Tab-separated table of C-alpha atoms (C1' of nucleotides) in Angstrom:
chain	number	residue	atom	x	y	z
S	1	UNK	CA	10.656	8.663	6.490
S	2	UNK	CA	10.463	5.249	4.453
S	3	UNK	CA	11.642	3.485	7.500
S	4	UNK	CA	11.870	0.182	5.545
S	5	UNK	CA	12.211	-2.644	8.220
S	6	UNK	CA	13.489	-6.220	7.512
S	7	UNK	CA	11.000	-9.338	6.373
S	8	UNK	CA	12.148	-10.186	10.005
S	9	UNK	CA	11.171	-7.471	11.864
S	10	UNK	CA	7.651	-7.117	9.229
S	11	UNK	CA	7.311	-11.313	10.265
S	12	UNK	CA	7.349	-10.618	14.025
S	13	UNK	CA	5.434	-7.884	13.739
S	14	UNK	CA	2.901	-9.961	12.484
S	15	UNK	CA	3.719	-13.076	14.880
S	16	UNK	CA	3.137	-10.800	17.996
S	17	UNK	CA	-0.308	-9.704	16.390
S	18	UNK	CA	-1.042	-13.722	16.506
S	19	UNK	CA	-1.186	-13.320	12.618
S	20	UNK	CA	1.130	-16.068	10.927
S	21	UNK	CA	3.601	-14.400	8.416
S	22	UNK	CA	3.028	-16.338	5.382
S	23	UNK	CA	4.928	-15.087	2.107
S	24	UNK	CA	2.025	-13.418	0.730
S	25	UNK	CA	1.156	-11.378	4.068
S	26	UNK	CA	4.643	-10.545	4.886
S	27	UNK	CA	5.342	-9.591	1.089
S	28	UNK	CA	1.673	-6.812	1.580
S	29	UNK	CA	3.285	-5.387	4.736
S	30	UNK	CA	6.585	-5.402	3.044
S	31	UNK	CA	4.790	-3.233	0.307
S	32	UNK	CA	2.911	-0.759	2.578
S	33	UNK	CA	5.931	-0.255	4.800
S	34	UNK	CA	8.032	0.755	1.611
S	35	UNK	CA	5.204	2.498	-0.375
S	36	UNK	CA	3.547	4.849	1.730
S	37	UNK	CA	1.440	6.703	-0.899
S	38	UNK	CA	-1.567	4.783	0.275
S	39	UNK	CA	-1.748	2.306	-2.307
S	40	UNK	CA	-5.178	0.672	-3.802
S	41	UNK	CA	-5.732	-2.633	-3.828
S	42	UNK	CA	-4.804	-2.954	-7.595
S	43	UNK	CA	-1.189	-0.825	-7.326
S	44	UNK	CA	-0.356	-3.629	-4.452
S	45	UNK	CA	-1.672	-6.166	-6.602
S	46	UNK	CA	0.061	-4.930	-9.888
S	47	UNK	CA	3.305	-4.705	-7.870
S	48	UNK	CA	3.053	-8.050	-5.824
S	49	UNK	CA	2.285	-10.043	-8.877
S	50	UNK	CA	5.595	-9.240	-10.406
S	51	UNK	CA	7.232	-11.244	-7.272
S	52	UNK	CA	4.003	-13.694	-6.588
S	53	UNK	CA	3.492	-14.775	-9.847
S	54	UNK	CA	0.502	-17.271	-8.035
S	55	UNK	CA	-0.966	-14.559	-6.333
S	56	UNK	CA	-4.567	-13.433	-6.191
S	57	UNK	CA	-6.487	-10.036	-5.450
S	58	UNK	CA	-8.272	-12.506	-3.081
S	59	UNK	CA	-5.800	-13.111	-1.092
S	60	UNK	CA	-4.706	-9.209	-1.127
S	61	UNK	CA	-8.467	-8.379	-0.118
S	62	UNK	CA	-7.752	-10.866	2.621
S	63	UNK	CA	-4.430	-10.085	3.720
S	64	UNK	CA	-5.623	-6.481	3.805
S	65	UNK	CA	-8.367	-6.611	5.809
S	66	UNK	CA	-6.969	-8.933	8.173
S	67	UNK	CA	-4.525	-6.214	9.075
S	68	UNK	CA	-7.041	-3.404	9.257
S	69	UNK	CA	-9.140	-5.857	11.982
S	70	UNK	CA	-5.509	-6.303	13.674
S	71	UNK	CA	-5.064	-2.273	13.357
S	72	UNK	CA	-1.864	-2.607	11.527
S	73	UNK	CA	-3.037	-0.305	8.796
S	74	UNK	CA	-5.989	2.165	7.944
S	75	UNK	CA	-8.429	1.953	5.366
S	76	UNK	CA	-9.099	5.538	3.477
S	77	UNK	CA	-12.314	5.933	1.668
S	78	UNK	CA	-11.465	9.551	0.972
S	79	UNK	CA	-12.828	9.249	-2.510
S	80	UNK	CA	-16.249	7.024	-2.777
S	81	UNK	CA	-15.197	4.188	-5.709
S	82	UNK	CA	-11.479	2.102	-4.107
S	83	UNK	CA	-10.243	2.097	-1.120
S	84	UNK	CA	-6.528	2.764	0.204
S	85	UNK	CA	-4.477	1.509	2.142
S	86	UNK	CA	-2.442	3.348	4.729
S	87	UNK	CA	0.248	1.705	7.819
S	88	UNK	CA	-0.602	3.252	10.646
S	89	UNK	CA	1.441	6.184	12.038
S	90	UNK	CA	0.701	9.250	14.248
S	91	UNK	CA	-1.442	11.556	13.951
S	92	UNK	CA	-1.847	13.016	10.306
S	93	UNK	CA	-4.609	14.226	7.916
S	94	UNK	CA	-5.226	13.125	3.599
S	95	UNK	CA	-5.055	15.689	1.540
S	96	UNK	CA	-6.312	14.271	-2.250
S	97	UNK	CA	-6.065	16.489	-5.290
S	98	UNK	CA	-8.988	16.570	-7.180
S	99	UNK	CA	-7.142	16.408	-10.615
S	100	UNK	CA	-4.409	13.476	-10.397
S	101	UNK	CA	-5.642	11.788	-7.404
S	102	UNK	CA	-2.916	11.419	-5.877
S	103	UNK	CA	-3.125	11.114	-1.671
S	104	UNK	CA	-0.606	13.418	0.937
S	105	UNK	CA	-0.034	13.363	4.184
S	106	UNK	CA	0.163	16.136	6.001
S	107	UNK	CA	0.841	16.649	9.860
S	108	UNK	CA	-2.374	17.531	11.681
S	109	UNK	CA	-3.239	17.774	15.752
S	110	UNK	CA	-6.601	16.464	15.312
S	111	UNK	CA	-6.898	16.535	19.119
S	112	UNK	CA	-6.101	20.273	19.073
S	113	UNK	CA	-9.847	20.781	17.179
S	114	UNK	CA	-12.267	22.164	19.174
S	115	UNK	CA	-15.020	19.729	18.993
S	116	UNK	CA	-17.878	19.779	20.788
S	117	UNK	CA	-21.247	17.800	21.779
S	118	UNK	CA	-19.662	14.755	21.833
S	119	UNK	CA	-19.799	13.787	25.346
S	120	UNK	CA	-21.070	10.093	25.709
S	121	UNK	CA	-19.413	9.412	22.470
S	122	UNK	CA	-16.560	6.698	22.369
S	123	UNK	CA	-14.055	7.802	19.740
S	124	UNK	CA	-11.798	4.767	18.232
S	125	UNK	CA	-10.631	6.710	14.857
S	126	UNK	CA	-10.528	10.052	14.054
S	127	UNK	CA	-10.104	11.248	10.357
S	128	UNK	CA	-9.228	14.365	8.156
S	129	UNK	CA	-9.902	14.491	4.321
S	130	UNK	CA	-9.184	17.776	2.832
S	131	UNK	CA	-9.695	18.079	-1.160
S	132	UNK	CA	-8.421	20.654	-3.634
S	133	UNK	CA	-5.284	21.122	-6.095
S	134	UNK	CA	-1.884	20.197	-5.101
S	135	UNK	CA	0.927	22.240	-5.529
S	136	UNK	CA	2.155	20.543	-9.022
S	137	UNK	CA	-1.656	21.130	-10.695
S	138	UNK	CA	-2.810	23.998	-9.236
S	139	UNK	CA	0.074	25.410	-10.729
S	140	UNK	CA	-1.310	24.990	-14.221
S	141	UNK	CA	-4.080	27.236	-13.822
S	142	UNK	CA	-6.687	24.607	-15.794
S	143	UNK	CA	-10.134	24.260	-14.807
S	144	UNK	CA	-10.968	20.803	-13.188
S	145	UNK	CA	-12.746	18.345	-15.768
S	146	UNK	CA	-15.773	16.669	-14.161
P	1	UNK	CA	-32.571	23.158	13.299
P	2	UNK	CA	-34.745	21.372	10.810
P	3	UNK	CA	-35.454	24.743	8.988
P	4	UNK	CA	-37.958	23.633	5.721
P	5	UNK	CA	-38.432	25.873	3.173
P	6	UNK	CA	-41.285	25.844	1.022
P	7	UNK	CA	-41.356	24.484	-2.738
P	8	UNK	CA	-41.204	27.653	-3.862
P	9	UNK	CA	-37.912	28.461	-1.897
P	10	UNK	CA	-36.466	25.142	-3.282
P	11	UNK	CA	-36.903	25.857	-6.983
P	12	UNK	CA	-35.773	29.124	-6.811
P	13	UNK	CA	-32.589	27.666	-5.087
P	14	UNK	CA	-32.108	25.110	-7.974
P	15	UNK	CA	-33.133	28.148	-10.600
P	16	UNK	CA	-30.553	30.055	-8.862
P	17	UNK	CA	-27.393	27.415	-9.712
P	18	UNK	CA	-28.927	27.006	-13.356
P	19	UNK	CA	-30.211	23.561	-12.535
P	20	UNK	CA	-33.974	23.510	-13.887
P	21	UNK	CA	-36.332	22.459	-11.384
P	22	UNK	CA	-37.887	19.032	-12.385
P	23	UNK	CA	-40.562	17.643	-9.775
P	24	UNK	CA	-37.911	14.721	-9.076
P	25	UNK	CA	-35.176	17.379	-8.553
P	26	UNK	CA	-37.375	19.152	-5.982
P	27	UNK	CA	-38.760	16.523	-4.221
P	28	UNK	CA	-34.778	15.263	-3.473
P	29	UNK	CA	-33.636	18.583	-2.928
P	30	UNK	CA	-37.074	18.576	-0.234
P	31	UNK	CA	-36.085	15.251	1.081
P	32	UNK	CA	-32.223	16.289	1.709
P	33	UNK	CA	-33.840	19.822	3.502
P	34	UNK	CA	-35.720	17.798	5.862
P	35	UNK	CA	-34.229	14.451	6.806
P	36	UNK	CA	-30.851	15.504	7.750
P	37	UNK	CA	-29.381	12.798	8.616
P	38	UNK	CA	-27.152	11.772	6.056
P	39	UNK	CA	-29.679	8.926	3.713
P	40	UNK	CA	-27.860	7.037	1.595
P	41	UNK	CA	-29.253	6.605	-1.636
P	42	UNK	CA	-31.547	3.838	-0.511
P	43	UNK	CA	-32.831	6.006	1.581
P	44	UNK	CA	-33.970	8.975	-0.505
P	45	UNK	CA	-35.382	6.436	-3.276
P	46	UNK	CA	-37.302	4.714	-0.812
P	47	UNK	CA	-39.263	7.312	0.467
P	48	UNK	CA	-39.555	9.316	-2.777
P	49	UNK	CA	-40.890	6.052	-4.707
P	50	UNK	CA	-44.081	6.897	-2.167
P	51	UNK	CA	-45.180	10.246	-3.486
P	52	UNK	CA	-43.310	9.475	-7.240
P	53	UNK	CA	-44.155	5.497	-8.342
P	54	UNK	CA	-42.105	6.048	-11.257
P	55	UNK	CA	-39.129	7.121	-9.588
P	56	UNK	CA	-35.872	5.234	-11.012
P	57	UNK	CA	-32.724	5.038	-9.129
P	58	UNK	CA	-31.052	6.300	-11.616
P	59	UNK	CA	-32.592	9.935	-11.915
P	60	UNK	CA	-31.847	9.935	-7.765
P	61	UNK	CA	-27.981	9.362	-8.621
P	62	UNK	CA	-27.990	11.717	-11.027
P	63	UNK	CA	-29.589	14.338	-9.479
P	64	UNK	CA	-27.661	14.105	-6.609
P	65	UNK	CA	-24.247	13.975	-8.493
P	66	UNK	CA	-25.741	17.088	-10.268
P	67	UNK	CA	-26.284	18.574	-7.085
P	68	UNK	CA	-22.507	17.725	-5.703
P	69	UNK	CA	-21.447	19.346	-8.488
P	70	UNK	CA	-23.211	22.455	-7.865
P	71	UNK	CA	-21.966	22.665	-4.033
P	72	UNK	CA	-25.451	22.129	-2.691
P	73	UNK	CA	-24.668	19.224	-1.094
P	74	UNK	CA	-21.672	16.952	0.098
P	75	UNK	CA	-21.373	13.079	-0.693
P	76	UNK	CA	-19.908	11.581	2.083
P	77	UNK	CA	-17.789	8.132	2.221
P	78	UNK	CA	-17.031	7.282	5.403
P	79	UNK	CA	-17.947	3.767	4.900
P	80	UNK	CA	-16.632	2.394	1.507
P	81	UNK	CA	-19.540	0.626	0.492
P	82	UNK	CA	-22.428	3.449	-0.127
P	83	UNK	CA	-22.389	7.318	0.160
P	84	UNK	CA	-24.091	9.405	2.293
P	85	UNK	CA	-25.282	12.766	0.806
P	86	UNK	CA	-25.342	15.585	3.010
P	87	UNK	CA	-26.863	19.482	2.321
P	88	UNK	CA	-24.104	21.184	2.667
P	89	UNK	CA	-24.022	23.813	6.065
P	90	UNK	CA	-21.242	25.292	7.996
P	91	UNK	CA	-18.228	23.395	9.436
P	92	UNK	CA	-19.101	20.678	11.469
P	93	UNK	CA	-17.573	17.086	11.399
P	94	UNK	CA	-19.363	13.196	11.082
P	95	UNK	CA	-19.056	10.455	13.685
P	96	UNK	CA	-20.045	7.105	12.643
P	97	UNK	CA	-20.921	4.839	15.444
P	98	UNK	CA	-19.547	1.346	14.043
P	99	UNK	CA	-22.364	-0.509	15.664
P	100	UNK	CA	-25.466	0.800	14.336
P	101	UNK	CA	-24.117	2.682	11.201
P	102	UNK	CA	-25.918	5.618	12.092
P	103	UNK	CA	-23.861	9.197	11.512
P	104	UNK	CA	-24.479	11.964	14.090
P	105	UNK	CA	-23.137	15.813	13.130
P	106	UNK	CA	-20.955	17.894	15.615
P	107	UNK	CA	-19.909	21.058	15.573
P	108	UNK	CA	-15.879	21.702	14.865
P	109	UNK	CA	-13.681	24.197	13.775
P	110	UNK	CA	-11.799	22.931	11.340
P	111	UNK	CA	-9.635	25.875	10.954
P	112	UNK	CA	-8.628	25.428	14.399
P	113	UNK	CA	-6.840	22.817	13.727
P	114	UNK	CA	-3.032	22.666	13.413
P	115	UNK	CA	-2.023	21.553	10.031
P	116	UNK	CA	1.029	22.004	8.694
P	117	UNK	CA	2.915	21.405	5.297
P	118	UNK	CA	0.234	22.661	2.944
P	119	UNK	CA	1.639	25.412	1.510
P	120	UNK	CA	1.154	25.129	-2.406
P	121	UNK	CA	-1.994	23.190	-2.007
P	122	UNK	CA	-5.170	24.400	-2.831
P	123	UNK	CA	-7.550	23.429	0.068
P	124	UNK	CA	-11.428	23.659	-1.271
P	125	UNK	CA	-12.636	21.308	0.874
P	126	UNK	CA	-12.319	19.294	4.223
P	127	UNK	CA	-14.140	17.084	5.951
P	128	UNK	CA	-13.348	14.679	9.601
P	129	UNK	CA	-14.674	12.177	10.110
P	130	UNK	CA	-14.684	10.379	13.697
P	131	UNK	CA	-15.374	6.981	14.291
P	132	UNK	CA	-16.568	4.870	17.350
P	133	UNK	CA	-19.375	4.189	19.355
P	134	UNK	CA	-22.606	6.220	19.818
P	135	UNK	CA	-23.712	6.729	23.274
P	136	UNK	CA	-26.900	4.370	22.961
P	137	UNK	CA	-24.388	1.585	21.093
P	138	UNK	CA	-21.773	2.381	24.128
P	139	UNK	CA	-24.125	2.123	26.937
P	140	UNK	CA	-24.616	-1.442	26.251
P	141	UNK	CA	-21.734	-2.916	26.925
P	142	UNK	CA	-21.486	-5.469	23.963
P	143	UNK	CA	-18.222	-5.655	22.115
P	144	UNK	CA	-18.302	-5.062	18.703
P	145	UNK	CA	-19.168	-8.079	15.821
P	146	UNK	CA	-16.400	-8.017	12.935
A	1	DG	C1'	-38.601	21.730	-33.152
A	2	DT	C1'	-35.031	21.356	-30.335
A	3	DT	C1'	-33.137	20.536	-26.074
A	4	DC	C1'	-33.236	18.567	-21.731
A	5	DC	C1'	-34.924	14.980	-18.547
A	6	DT	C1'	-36.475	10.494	-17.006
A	7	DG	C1'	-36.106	5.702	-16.275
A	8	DC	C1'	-35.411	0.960	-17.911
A	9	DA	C1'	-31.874	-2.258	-18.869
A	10	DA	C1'	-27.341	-3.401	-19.138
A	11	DA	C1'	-22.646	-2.747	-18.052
A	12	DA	C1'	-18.835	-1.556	-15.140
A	13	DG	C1'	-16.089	-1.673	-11.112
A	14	DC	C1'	-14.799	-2.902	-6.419
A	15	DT	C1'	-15.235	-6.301	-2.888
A	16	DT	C1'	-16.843	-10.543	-0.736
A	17	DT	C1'	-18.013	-15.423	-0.555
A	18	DG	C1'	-17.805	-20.534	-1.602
A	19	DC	C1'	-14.961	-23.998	-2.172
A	20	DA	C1'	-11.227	-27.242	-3.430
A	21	DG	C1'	-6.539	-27.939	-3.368
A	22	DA	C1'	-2.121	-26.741	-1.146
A	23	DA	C1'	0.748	-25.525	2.593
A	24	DG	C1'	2.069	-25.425	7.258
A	25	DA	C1'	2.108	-27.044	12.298
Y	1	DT	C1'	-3.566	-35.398	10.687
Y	2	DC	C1'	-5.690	-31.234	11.344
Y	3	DT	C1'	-5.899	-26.574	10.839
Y	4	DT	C1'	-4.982	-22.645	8.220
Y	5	DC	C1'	-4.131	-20.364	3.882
Y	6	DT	C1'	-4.361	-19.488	-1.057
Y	7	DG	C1'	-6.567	-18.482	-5.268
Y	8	DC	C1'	-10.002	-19.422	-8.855
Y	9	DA	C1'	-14.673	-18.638	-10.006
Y	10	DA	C1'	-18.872	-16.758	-9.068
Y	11	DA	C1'	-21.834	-13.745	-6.766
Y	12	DG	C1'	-23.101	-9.281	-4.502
Y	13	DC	C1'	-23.492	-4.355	-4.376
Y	14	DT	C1'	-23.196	0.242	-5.517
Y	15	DT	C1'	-22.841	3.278	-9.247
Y	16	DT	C1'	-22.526	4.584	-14.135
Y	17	DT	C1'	-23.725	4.422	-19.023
Y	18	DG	C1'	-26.593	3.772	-23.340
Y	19	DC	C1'	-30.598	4.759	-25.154
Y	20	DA	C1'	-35.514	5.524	-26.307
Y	21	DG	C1'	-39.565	7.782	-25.040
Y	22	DG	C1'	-41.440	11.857	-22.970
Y	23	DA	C1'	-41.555	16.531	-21.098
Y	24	DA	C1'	-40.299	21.271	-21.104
Y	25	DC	C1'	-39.251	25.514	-23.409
DNA sequence: GTTCCTGCAAAAGCTTTGCAGAAGA
DNA sequence: TCTTCTGCAAAGCTTTTGCAGGAAC
């Protein structure tokens, strides 16, 4: 599933989106491609820096929504206060546990949903959040802390 | 569709979930039963600041972070910049036309949908979002500004 | 009288913008 | 050389927190 790809294949990848593949950019798709646990802008940030002494959450910021306009990857704001960042890949739904935060994927046929009055309605994106416990804290039977 | 219910029927909602119900707490609880069309905190101050001059901002968040907490309504972020709140009502899914902002409901069965690899998770809530254009946004034929 | 609530002001946190210097074509 | 990119600093925005006065019970 981590299907890392080379800085080559990440640097084309960004040539053929007419997006030059400076260090910085290729070293945030580098990230996301290897670290699919849709990072925030600080865990890309605290990683990068380690590797980019010079670099800046600017440019991150930048960088990231440049490839969100491009459609390279998705921006979740599954929970109201950061935003993460997600390559994009088939069809699948978030699942975020409402104790450690953490984001899942999970496989989900959004077109198999029976929607309706939506006719006259263009649909670019389509989205599923679900929220609860996952398995390893529901597990220890503690009430949620507000 | 727009079914108001009296003061009275508000209070005793509020009384009902143990929250105690202030004039402020009504009058958003009122505003949320009648404009249903997902107001953004903005929104509910504005109007409220009418009828209550000393309205802060503050006693809007908290009352409806209050009310979140209770279940009686949903915050919504499917724009990262500012929630939506949302009185909660049976399944249905938000599409957010990315032209004028505005969020329309439609009906969906969640449960219809094919998810897989959620066994162990707790599911207590889930939410899809679509995204796109609207069909007055659509009709006009402009592309989209960044 | 005690607890809860309100609202002002300030702080906190995430994200964007302005701009000057650096890098690349 | 000219355009693009980077990153620092500052600003912008939404939301939360501290706290004092007031209201409710």
């Amino acid at each position: 599933m981590p299907m890392r790809r080379s800085i080559e294949e990440l640097a084309n990848e960004l040539k053929s989106l007419g997006i030059r593949p400076s260090h910085q950019r290729v070293k945030v798709l580098e990230y996301l491609d290897c670290n699919r646990c849709h990072p925030t802008v600080d865990m890309i940030y605290g990683s990068l820096i380690r590797q980019i002494p010079t670099l800046s959450k600017t440019t991150v910021y930048n960088t990231l929504n440049q490839f969100a306009d491009a459609g390279m990857v998705r921006a979740l704001t599954i929970d109201g206060n950061e935003a993460r960042y997600d390559i994009t890949v088939e069809d699948h739904g978030h699942f975020r546990c409402e104790r450690c935060g953490d984001v899942f994927d999970f496989k989900i046929d959004v077109d198999s949903m029976a929607a309706e009055d939506l006719s006259g309605f263009q649909i670019t994106d389509k989205s599923v959040y679900f929220k609860g416990l996952c398995p390893g804290c529901g597990s220890k039977q503690i009430n949620i802390p507000k």
